[in-house]
mmCIF file of C-alpha atoms in Angstrom:
data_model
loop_
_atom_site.group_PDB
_atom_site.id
_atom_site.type_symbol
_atom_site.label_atom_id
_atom_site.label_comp_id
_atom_site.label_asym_id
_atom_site.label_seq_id
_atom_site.Cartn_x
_atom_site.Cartn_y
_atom_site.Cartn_z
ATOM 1 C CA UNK A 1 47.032 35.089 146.532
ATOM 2 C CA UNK A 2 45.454 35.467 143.182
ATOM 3 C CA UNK A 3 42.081 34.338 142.048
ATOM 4 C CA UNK A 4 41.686 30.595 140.013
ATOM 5 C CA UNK A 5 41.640 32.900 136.866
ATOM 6 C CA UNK A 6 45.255 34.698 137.710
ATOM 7 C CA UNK A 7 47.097 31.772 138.476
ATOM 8 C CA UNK A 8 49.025 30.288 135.726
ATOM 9 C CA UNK A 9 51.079 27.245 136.935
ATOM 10 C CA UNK A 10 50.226 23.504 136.177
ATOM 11 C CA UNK A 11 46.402 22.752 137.441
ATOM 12 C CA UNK A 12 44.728 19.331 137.953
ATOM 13 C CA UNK A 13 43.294 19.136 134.424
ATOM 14 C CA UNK A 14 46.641 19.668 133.401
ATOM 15 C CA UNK A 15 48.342 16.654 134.847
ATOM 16 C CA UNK A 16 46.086 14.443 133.088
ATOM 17 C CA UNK A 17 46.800 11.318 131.668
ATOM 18 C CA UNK A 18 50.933 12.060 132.420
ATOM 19 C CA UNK A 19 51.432 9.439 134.946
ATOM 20 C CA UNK A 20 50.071 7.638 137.832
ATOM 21 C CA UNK A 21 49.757 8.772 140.899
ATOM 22 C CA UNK A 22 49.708 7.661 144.961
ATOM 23 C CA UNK A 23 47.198 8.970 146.856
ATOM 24 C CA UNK A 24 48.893 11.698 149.417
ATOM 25 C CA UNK A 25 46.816 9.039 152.213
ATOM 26 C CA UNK A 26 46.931 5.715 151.324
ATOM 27 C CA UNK A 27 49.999 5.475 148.848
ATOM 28 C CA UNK A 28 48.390 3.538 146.086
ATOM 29 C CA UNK A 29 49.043 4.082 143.077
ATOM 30 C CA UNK A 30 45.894 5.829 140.917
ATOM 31 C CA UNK A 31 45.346 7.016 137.351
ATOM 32 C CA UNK A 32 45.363 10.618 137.799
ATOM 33 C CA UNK A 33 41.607 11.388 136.826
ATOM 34 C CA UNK A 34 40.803 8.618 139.420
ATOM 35 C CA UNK A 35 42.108 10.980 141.877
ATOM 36 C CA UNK A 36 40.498 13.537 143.859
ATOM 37 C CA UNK A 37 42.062 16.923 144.433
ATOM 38 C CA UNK A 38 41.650 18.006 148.143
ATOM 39 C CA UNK A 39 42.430 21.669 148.666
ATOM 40 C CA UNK A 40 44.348 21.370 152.328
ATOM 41 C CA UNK A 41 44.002 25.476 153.354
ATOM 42 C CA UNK A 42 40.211 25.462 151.936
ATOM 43 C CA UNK A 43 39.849 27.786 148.937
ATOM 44 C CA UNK A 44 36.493 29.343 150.802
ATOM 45 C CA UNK A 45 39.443 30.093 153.923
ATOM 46 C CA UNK A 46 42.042 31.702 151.541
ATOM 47 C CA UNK A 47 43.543 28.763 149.898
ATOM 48 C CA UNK A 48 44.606 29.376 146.330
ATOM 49 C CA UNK A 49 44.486 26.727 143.550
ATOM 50 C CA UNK A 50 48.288 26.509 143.563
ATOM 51 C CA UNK A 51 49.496 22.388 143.257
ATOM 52 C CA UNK A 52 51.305 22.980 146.413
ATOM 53 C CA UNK A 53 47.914 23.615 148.250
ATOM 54 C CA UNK A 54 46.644 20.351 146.461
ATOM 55 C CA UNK A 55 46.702 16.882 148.384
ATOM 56 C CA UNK A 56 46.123 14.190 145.781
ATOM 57 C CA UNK A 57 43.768 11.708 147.375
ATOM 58 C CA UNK A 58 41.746 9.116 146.187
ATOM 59 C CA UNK A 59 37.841 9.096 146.659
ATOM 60 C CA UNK A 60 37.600 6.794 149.315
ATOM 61 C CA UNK A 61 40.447 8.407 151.526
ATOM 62 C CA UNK A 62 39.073 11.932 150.763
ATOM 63 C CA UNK A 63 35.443 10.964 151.493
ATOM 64 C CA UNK A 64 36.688 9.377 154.774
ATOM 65 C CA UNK A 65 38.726 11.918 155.662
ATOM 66 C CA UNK A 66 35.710 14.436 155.480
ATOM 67 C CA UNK A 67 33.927 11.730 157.558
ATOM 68 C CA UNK A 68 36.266 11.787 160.620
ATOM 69 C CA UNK A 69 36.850 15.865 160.540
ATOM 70 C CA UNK A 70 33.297 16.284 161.240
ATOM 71 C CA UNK A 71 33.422 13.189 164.004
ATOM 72 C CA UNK A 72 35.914 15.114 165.707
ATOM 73 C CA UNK A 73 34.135 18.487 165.848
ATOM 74 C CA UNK A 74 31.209 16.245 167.400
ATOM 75 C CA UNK A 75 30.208 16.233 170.538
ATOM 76 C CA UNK A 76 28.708 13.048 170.201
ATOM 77 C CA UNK A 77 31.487 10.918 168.959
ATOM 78 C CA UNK A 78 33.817 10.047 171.390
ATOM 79 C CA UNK A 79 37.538 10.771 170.242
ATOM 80 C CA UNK A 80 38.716 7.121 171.169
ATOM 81 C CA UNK A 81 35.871 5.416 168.712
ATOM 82 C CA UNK A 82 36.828 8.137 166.184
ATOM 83 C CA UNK A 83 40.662 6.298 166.212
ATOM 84 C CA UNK A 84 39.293 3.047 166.375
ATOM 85 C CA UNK A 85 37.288 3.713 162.894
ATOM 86 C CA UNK A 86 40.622 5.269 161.902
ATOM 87 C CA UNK A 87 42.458 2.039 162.628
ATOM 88 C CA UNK A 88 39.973 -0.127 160.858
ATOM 89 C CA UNK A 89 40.008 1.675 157.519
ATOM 90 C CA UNK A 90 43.433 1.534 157.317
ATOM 91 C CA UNK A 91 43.929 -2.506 158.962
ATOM 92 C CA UNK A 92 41.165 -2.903 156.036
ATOM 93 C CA UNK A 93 43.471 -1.505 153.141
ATOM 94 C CA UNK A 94 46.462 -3.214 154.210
ATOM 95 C CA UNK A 95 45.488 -6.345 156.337
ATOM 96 C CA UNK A 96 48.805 -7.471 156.106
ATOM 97 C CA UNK A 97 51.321 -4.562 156.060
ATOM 98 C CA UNK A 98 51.212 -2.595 159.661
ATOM 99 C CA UNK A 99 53.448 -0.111 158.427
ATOM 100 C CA UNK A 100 51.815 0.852 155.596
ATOM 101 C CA UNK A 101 48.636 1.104 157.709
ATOM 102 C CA UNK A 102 49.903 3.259 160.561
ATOM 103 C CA UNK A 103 50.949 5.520 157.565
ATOM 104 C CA UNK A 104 47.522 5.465 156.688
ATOM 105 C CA UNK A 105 46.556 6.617 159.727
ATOM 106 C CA UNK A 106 48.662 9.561 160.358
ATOM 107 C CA UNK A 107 47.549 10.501 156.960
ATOM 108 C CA UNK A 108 44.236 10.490 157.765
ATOM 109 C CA UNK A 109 44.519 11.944 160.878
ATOM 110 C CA UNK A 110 46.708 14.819 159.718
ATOM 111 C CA UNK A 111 44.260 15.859 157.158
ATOM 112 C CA UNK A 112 41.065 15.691 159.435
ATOM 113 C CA UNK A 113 42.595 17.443 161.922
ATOM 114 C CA UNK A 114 43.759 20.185 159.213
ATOM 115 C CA UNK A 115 39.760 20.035 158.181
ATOM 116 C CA UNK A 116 38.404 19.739 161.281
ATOM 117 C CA UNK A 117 40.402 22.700 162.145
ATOM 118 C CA UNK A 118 38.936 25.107 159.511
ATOM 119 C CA UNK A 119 35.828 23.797 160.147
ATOM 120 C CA UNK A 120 35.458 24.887 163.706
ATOM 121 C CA UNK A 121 37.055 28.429 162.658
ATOM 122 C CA UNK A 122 34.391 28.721 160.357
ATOM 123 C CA UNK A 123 31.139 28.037 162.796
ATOM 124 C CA UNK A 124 32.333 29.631 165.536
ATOM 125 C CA UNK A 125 32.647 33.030 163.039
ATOM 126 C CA UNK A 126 29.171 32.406 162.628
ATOM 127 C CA UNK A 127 29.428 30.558 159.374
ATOM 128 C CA UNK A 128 26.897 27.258 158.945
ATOM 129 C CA UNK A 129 28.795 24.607 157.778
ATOM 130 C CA UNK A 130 26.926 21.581 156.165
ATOM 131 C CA UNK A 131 28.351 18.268 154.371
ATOM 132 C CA UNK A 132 27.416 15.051 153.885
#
């Protein structure tokens, strides 16, 4: 794996303003620079800038998804409320459409775990990790 300045294939910046996009979580359908780029292997744990190491997410899925990665590394949060807030973001973007949700919610899920993941790798190496 290269560094950001060897790799030369299509980056964020240069998807701009070509079409819209669905968020990798929720499936709606965003302007690209309304979309957030979430690196799924963590640059810091190897991951290179490559668009197949990119999930396109929008803010609120990406910020939520941060959210429950670090609720499931607590000790504090039971894993059964974690779901329940799971459920009820995505029973909140599609009040209507139960498929749609439950995709929601693996989607979710899948990346938190994936975060939650490197995040436990990380402190138990000794690293601090710290978020919002």
């Amino acid at each position: 794996m290269g560094s950001r300045n060897e790799y030369t294939g299509e980056t964020p910046s240069d998807l701009v303003g070509k079409r819209r996009f669905k968020c990798d979580c929720c499936r709606k359908k965003y302007p690209i620079t309304l979309l957030d780029w979430h690196h799924v292997q963590p640059r810091a744990g190897g991951g290179s800038d490559d668009p197949n190491n990119f999930a396109r997410l929008c803010s609120g899925c990406h910020q939520f998804l941060h959210r429950i990665a670090k609720r499931l590394l607590s000790t504090k949060s039971g894993k059964s409320s974690t779901l329940v807030l799971v459920r009820d973001y995505a029973n909140s973007l599609f009040e209507d459409d139960h498929d749609r949700a439950d995709i929601v919610i693996q989607n979710v899920l899948k990346y938190a775990v994936e975060v939650a993941s490197w995040l436990s790798e990380k402190s138990s190496k000794g690293f601090i990790v710290t978020g919002k």
